[in-house]
Amino acid sequence: MVGVAVVGAGNWGRNLVRNFASLPGAELRCICDINEKARLAMAQAYPKARAVSDVGVALHDPAVDAVVVAVDAPAHYKVAKAALEAGKHVYVEKPLTLSSAEAQELTELAASRGRKLMVGHLLEYHPAVNYMKDLIARGAVGKPLYLYFQRVNLGIVRSTENAWWSLAPHDISVACYLFEATPTSVSATGHAYLQEGIEDVVFANLKFADGRMAHIHVSWLDPHKIRKVTLVGSQKMVVFDDMEASEKIRIYDKGAEVQRRSVESYVEAITLRTGDILIPQIPAGEPLQLECQHFIQCIEKDTKPRSDGADGVRVVRVLEAGSRSLAQGGVPANV
């Protein structure tokens, strides 16, 4: 049984508390939050766990094996570092930190202490995303060409981070996960319409060394709530719509082929192909529950987390490159 403490009982922290409290291999030992109202609510809902304001209580509790960090992003580094130094395994919500130097430091610290460090890149545990990854691995889409992501809605508007840092980590992690590579450069443009200096909408292009690319559109100032990933391959195209209740994946038997008209001719003809649409049945499972379960299993079996510290560092490096490009009006920035 893995003893767990959750630090931060806000909107997302409550979801983490709920999941770790219900996992067979975990025991929720402690919930930490500086907000008294939040602590009282947690104490009532989970009477077997201690609800405290001081994270030090959890760090010094020998029954706590792992600390889940769900505080605001600026505090991720401080809390995660303290937990690792206390000998705890650590799960940190995305992004791992707000600088790649701090993310790298945490990764190295975890390795030196023999502790697990996992980042909450939720979509890497989504059954639909893993179905897409399996399609690529089996060659079912042909050669993967490009991805594009839409993550937009009206709200929630943040005041401590822009839409790029708040929303794009999900899509960056999926792009790297599906392509099994790190982008070489990022070009990003956006604008702050509601609060000075905090972009509400960002359009970004991630370029990979082999010519593949991923386009990301994130915004909290949009009339539609869209959570969509499109993969275009040389043989087939796949759309993952997370707003769909049941038909989350659609596979389009569509493509374009370039053929020479004759052996002697350098003139090429493009043939378009349109076939059937397949809607596969995706394995059931709540992504957050699967993610939390994975963290516990990595501790129990001493295995490397899928979204480990290195994965967290990579995403933060891409975020930093995007920020540099935003500041320069879209000039590509190396990752």
Coordinates of C-alpha atoms in Angstrom, one line a residue:
M1 CA 0.0 0.0 0.0
V2 CA 1.4 3.4 -1.1
G3 CA 0.7 6.2 1.4
V4 CA -0.2 9.4 -0.5
A5 CA -0.4 13.1 0.4
V6 CA -2.0 15.6 -1.9
V7 CA -0.8 19.2 -1.7
G8 CA -3.4 21.6 -3.1
A9 CA -7.1 20.9 -2.9
G10 CA -8.4 23.4 -5.5
N11 CA -10.5 22.5 -8.5
W12 CA -8.1 20.0 -10.0
G13 CA -6.6 18.9 -6.7
R14 CA -10.0 17.7 -5.6
N15 CA -10.1 15.4 -8.6
L16 CA -6.7 14.0 -7.7
V17 CA -7.8 13.5 -4.1
R18 CA -10.9 11.6 -5.3
N19 CA -8.8 9.3 -7.5
F20 CA -6.0 8.5 -5.1
A21 CA -8.6 7.9 -2.3
S22 CA -10.3 5.2 -4.4
L23 CA -7.3 3.3 -5.8
P24 CA -6.8 -0.2 -4.4
G25 CA -3.0 0.2 -4.1
A26 CA -3.1 3.7 -2.5
E27 CA -3.9 5.0 0.9
L28 CA -4.8 8.7 1.1
R29 CA -2.9 9.8 4.3
C30 CA -2.9 13.6 4.1
I31 CA -4.4 16.5 2.3
C32 CA -2.6 19.9 2.5
D33 CA -4.1 23.3 1.6
I34 CA -3.7 26.8 3.0
N35 CA -7.4 27.6 2.5
E36 CA -9.3 26.7 5.6
K37 CA -12.6 26.2 3.7
A38 CA -10.9 23.7 1.4
R39 CA -9.4 21.9 4.3
L40 CA -12.8 21.6 6.1
A41 CA -14.4 20.3 3.0
M42 CA -11.7 17.7 2.5
A43 CA -11.8 16.7 6.2
Q44 CA -15.5 16.0 5.9
A45 CA -15.3 14.1 2.6
Y46 CA -12.2 12.1 3.6
P47 CA -12.2 11.7 7.4
K48 CA -9.5 9.0 7.4
A49 CA -6.9 11.5 5.9
R50 CA -5.4 14.3 7.9
A51 CA -6.3 17.8 6.5
V52 CA -3.5 20.2 7.3
S53 CA -2.2 23.6 6.3
D54 CA 1.5 22.9 6.6
V55 CA 3.0 20.7 3.9
G56 CA 5.8 19.9 6.3
V57 CA 3.4 17.6 8.2
A58 CA 3.2 15.4 5.1
L59 CA 6.9 15.5 4.3
H60 CA 7.8 14.4 7.8
D61 CA 5.2 11.6 8.0
P62 CA 6.9 8.2 7.5
A63 CA 3.6 6.7 6.4
V64 CA 3.6 9.1 3.4
D65 CA 5.5 7.5 0.5
A66 CA 4.4 9.8 -2.3
V67 CA 3.4 13.5 -2.6
V68 CA 1.0 14.7 -5.3
V69 CA 1.7 18.4 -6.1
A70 CA -1.5 20.2 -7.3
V71 CA -0.7 23.8 -6.2
D72 CA -0.4 26.7 -8.7
A73 CA 2.3 26.3 -11.2
P74 CA 4.7 28.9 -9.7
A75 CA 4.9 26.8 -6.6
H76 CA 5.5 23.4 -8.3
Y77 CA 9.3 23.6 -8.1
K78 CA 9.5 24.5 -4.4
V79 CA 7.0 21.9 -3.2
A80 CA 8.3 19.1 -5.5
K81 CA 11.9 19.8 -4.5
A82 CA 11.1 19.7 -0.8
A83 CA 9.2 16.4 -1.2
L84 CA 12.1 14.8 -3.1
E85 CA 14.6 16.0 -0.6
A86 CA 12.3 14.4 2.1
G87 CA 12.6 11.1 0.3
K88 CA 9.2 11.0 -1.3
H89 CA 8.1 9.9 -4.7
V90 CA 6.5 12.9 -6.5
Y91 CA 3.7 13.5 -9.0
V92 CA 3.5 17.1 -10.3
E93 CA 0.6 18.6 -12.3
K94 CA 1.6 20.1 -15.6
P95 CA 3.7 22.0 -16.3
L96 CA 6.4 20.4 -14.2
T97 CA 7.9 23.9 -13.5
L98 CA 8.1 27.3 -15.1
S99 CA 11.7 26.9 -16.3
S100 CA 13.5 24.1 -17.9
A101 CA 16.5 24.6 -15.6
E102 CA 14.3 23.9 -12.6
A103 CA 12.6 21.0 -14.3
Q104 CA 16.1 19.5 -15.1
E105 CA 17.2 20.0 -11.5
L106 CA 14.1 18.1 -10.2
T107 CA 14.7 15.3 -12.6
E108 CA 18.3 14.9 -11.6
L109 CA 17.3 15.2 -7.9
A110 CA 14.8 12.4 -8.3
A111 CA 17.3 10.2 -10.0
S112 CA 20.0 10.8 -7.3
R113 CA 17.5 10.0 -4.5
G114 CA 16.1 6.9 -6.3
R115 CA 12.6 8.4 -6.3
K116 CA 9.9 8.5 -9.0
L117 CA 9.1 11.8 -10.6
M118 CA 6.0 11.9 -12.7
V119 CA 4.3 14.8 -14.5
G120 CA 0.5 15.1 -15.0
H121 CA 0.5 14.9 -18.8
L122 CA -3.0 13.6 -18.7
L123 CA -3.6 12.9 -22.4
E124 CA -0.7 10.5 -22.6
Y125 CA -3.0 8.2 -20.5
H126 CA -6.1 8.8 -22.6
P127 CA -7.3 5.6 -24.3
A128 CA -8.1 7.5 -27.5
V129 CA -4.6 9.0 -27.7
N130 CA -3.1 5.6 -27.1
Y131 CA -5.3 4.1 -29.8
M132 CA -3.8 6.8 -32.2
K133 CA -0.3 5.8 -31.1
D134 CA -1.0 2.2 -31.8
L135 CA -2.4 3.1 -35.3
I136 CA 0.9 4.9 -36.0
A137 CA 3.0 2.0 -34.6
R138 CA 1.1 -0.5 -36.8
G139 CA 1.6 1.6 -39.9
A140 CA -2.2 1.9 -40.2
V141 CA -2.1 5.6 -41.2
G142 CA 0.9 5.3 -43.5
K143 CA 3.6 7.8 -42.8
P144 CA 2.5 10.4 -40.2
L145 CA 2.8 13.8 -41.8
Y146 CA 1.4 16.4 -39.4
L147 CA -0.8 17.0 -36.4
Y148 CA -3.0 19.9 -35.4
F149 CA -4.7 20.6 -32.1
Q150 CA -7.6 22.8 -31.0
R151 CA -8.1 23.5 -27.3
V152 CA -10.4 26.5 -27.0
N153 CA -13.3 27.6 -24.8
L154 CA -14.8 30.7 -23.2
G155 CA -12.9 30.6 -19.9
I156 CA -11.3 29.7 -17.5
V157 CA -9.3 33.0 -17.7
R158 CA -6.1 32.9 -15.8
S159 CA -4.2 35.9 -14.3
T160 CA -0.9 34.2 -13.4
E161 CA -0.2 32.5 -16.8
N162 CA -1.2 32.9 -20.4
A163 CA -3.2 30.5 -22.6
W164 CA 0.0 29.1 -24.0
W165 CA 1.4 27.9 -20.6
S166 CA -2.1 27.0 -19.2
L167 CA -3.4 25.0 -22.1
A168 CA -0.7 24.0 -24.5
P169 CA 1.2 21.6 -22.3
H170 CA -1.5 19.0 -23.0
D171 CA -1.0 19.3 -26.8
I172 CA 2.8 19.6 -26.7
S173 CA 3.0 16.4 -24.7
V174 CA 0.7 14.5 -27.1
A175 CA 2.7 15.8 -30.2
C176 CA 6.0 14.5 -28.6
Y177 CA 4.3 11.3 -27.5
L178 CA 2.8 10.4 -30.8
F179 CA 5.8 11.5 -32.9
E180 CA 8.3 10.1 -30.3
A181 CA 10.4 13.1 -30.9
T182 CA 11.2 16.6 -29.6
P183 CA 10.5 19.6 -31.9
T184 CA 13.5 21.5 -33.1
S185 CA 11.8 24.9 -33.2
V186 CA 8.6 26.7 -32.3
S187 CA 7.0 29.8 -33.9
A188 CA 4.1 31.3 -32.0
T189 CA 1.9 34.4 -32.3
G190 CA -0.9 35.5 -30.0
H191 CA -2.5 38.5 -28.4
A192 CA -3.6 39.7 -25.0
Y193 CA -7.2 41.1 -25.3
L194 CA -8.4 40.9 -21.7
Q195 CA -5.3 41.5 -19.5
E196 CA -2.2 43.3 -20.5
G197 CA 0.7 41.0 -21.1
I198 CA -1.3 37.8 -20.7
E199 CA -2.1 36.2 -24.1
D200 CA -5.7 34.9 -24.4
V201 CA -5.1 33.2 -27.7
V202 CA -2.0 31.6 -29.2
F203 CA -1.3 29.9 -32.6
A204 CA 1.9 27.9 -32.6
N205 CA 3.8 25.7 -35.1
L206 CA 6.1 23.0 -33.9
K207 CA 8.7 21.8 -36.4
F208 CA 10.4 18.4 -36.1
A209 CA 13.8 17.4 -37.6
D210 CA 12.3 15.0 -40.2
G211 CA 9.8 17.6 -41.6
R212 CA 6.8 16.6 -39.6
M213 CA 5.0 19.5 -37.8
A214 CA 2.3 20.1 -35.3
H215 CA 0.0 23.2 -35.2
I216 CA -1.5 24.2 -31.9
H217 CA -4.4 26.7 -31.3
V218 CA -5.2 27.5 -27.7
S219 CA -7.6 30.1 -26.3
W220 CA -9.9 30.9 -23.4
L221 CA -11.6 33.5 -25.5
D222 CA -13.7 31.5 -28.0
P223 CA -17.4 30.9 -28.5
H224 CA -16.9 27.1 -28.8
K225 CA -15.5 24.5 -26.5
I226 CA -13.3 22.3 -28.7
R227 CA -10.9 19.6 -27.6
K228 CA -9.7 18.1 -30.9
V229 CA -6.6 16.4 -32.3
T230 CA -6.2 15.7 -36.0
L231 CA -3.5 13.4 -37.4
V232 CA -2.9 13.4 -41.1
G233 CA -1.0 10.4 -42.5
S234 CA 0.0 9.5 -46.0
Q235 CA -2.7 6.8 -46.1
K236 CA -5.3 7.7 -43.6
M237 CA -6.4 10.5 -41.4
V238 CA -7.6 10.3 -37.7
V239 CA -9.6 12.8 -35.7
F240 CA -9.9 12.5 -31.9
D241 CA -12.7 14.7 -30.5
D242 CA -12.7 14.6 -26.7
M243 CA -16.0 16.4 -26.6
E244 CA -17.8 13.4 -28.1
A245 CA -19.4 11.2 -25.5
S246 CA -18.8 7.9 -27.2
E247 CA -17.5 8.3 -30.8
K248 CA -14.2 9.9 -29.8
I249 CA -12.1 8.5 -32.7
R250 CA -12.9 8.7 -36.4
I251 CA -10.5 7.2 -39.0
Y252 CA -10.9 8.6 -42.5
D253 CA -9.7 6.4 -45.4
K254 CA -8.5 9.5 -47.3
G255 CA -5.3 10.5 -48.8
A256 CA -3.4 12.0 -51.8
E257 CA -0.8 10.2 -53.9
V258 CA 1.7 11.8 -56.2
Q259 CA 2.4 9.8 -59.4
R260 CA 4.5 10.5 -62.5
R261 CA 2.5 10.4 -65.7
S262 CA 5.2 8.4 -67.4
V263 CA 8.7 7.1 -66.9
E264 CA 10.1 9.7 -69.3
S265 CA 8.0 12.6 -67.9
Y266 CA 8.8 14.7 -64.9
V267 CA 5.2 16.0 -64.7
E268 CA 3.5 14.7 -61.6
A269 CA -0.2 13.9 -61.1
I270 CA -1.9 14.1 -57.7
T271 CA -4.6 11.4 -57.1
L272 CA -7.0 12.0 -54.3
R273 CA -8.6 9.1 -52.5
T274 CA -11.7 9.1 -50.5
G275 CA -12.9 5.9 -48.8
D276 CA -14.9 4.9 -45.7
I277 CA -15.0 6.4 -42.3
L278 CA -14.3 4.0 -39.4
I279 CA -15.5 4.7 -35.9
P280 CA -13.7 2.2 -33.6
Q281 CA -14.7 1.2 -30.1
I282 CA -12.2 2.7 -27.7
P283 CA -11.3 0.9 -24.5
A284 CA -13.1 2.4 -21.5
G285 CA -11.3 4.2 -18.7
E286 CA -11.1 7.6 -17.1
P287 CA -7.7 9.2 -18.1
L288 CA -7.1 10.7 -14.7
Q289 CA -7.8 7.4 -13.0
L290 CA -5.5 5.6 -15.4
E291 CA -2.8 8.2 -14.8
C292 CA -3.0 8.0 -11.0
Q293 CA -3.0 4.2 -11.2
H294 CA 0.1 4.3 -13.4
F295 CA 1.9 6.4 -10.8
I296 CA 1.1 4.0 -8.0
Q297 CA 2.1 1.0 -10.1
C298 CA 5.5 2.6 -11.0
I299 CA 6.2 2.9 -7.3
E300 CA 5.1 -0.6 -6.5
K301 CA 6.9 -2.2 -9.4
D302 CA 9.9 0.2 -9.5
T303 CA 9.3 1.1 -13.2
K304 CA 9.8 4.4 -15.1
P305 CA 6.7 6.6 -15.4
R306 CA 5.5 7.2 -19.0
S307 CA 5.4 10.9 -18.3
D308 CA 8.6 11.1 -16.3
G309 CA 10.8 14.0 -15.5
A310 CA 12.6 13.9 -18.9
D311 CA 9.1 14.2 -20.5
G312 CA 8.4 17.2 -18.2
V313 CA 11.6 18.9 -19.1
R314 CA 10.9 18.5 -22.8
V315 CA 7.5 20.1 -22.6
V316 CA 8.8 23.0 -20.6
R317 CA 11.6 23.6 -23.1
V318 CA 9.0 23.8 -25.9
L319 CA 6.9 26.2 -23.8
E320 CA 9.9 28.4 -23.3
A321 CA 10.7 28.4 -27.0
G322 CA 7.1 29.3 -27.7
S323 CA 7.3 32.2 -25.2
R324 CA 10.5 33.5 -26.9
S325 CA 8.8 33.4 -30.2
L326 CA 5.7 35.2 -28.9
A327 CA 7.9 37.9 -27.5
Q328 CA 9.5 38.3 -31.0
G329 CA 6.2 38.4 -33.0
G330 CA 6.4 34.8 -34.2
V331 CA 10.1 34.5 -35.1
P332 CA 11.0 30.8 -34.8
A333 CA 12.8 29.9 -31.6
N334 CA 15.0 26.8 -31.2
V335 CA 14.0 24.3 -28.6

